[in-house]
C-alpha cells in the first residue's frame, strides 16, 4: 500500500512540473504575440503621425501661398478653439464665456463655419 501511495505521489509531482513547463511555454508564446501586435500598432501610429505632420505642413504651405495668417498665430488658435467648441455643440454664449469674448464677436468669427438650415423638414402627409 505504501508503494502505491509513493508512486501516485511521484506521478503527481511529475505532472505538476510538466504543467508548469507547459504554462511557461504558452505564456511565452502569448507574450510574443502581444509583442508583435504592439509593434505593429506602434508602426501604424508612427505612420499616422507622419501623415498628420505632412497634412499640417501642407496646410501651412497652402496658407502661406494664399496669404492667410500663419498656422501658429494667436487669432488662429482662438478660432480653432472656438470652432472645436462649436462643433461639439456648445452654445455661442458658453463659447463666449470660455474665450472671454462677446457673443456677437464669437458669432461673427464663427459665421463662415456655421451651417444654416434654409429649408424646413418635410411635413408628414
Short mmCIF file of N, CA, C and O in Angstrom, two decimals, residues 9 11 18 26 42 54 57 79-80 102 104 114 125:
data_model
loop_
_atom_site.label_atom_id
_atom_site.label_comp_id
_atom_site.label_asym_id
_atom_site.label_seq_id
_atom_site.Cartn_x
_atom_site.Cartn_y
_atom_site.Cartn_z
N UNK A 9 2.19 9.69 -5.58
CA UNK A 9 2.76 10.99 -5.20
C UNK A 9 3.84 11.42 -6.20
O UNK A 9 3.91 12.57 -6.60
N UNK A 11 4.05 10.51 -9.34
CA UNK A 11 3.36 10.85 -10.59
C UNK A 11 2.75 12.25 -10.50
O UNK A 11 2.82 13.04 -11.46
N UNK A 18 5.39 19.19 -15.21
CA UNK A 18 5.03 19.29 -16.63
C UNK A 18 4.02 20.42 -16.87
O UNK A 18 4.12 21.14 -17.87
N UNK A 26 3.39 28.37 -23.02
CA UNK A 26 2.24 29.04 -23.60
C UNK A 26 2.25 30.53 -23.27
O UNK A 26 1.85 31.36 -24.09
N UNK A 42 2.31 50.23 -32.96
CA UNK A 42 3.23 51.37 -32.87
C UNK A 42 3.68 51.83 -34.25
O UNK A 42 3.78 53.04 -34.51
N UNK A 54 2.56 65.70 -42.28
CA UNK A 54 2.58 66.13 -43.68
C UNK A 54 1.36 66.98 -44.01
O UNK A 54 1.46 67.98 -44.72
N UNK A 57 1.90 70.38 -42.52
CA UNK A 57 2.85 71.14 -43.33
C UNK A 57 2.21 71.62 -44.63
O UNK A 57 2.43 72.76 -45.06
N UNK A 79 -9.56 80.88 -32.93
CA UNK A 79 -10.59 80.44 -33.86
C UNK A 79 -10.71 78.92 -33.86
O UNK A 79 -11.81 78.37 -33.88
N UNK A 80 -9.58 78.24 -33.80
CA UNK A 80 -9.58 76.78 -33.76
C UNK A 80 -10.30 76.28 -32.50
O UNK A 80 -11.10 75.35 -32.56
N UNK A 102 -17.19 88.67 -26.48
CA UNK A 102 -18.61 88.98 -26.51
C UNK A 102 -19.30 87.98 -27.45
O UNK A 102 -18.70 87.55 -28.44
N UNK A 104 -21.52 88.43 -29.74
CA UNK A 104 -21.60 88.86 -31.13
C UNK A 104 -20.24 88.72 -31.84
O UNK A 104 -20.19 88.47 -33.04
N UNK A 114 -20.55 78.15 -39.69
CA UNK A 114 -21.85 77.68 -39.21
C UNK A 114 -22.67 77.17 -40.39
O UNK A 114 -22.69 77.78 -41.45
N UNK A 125 -47.24 63.45 -44.36
CA UNK A 125 -48.52 63.53 -45.07
C UNK A 125 -49.39 62.35 -44.74
O UNK A 125 -49.06 61.30 -44.54
#
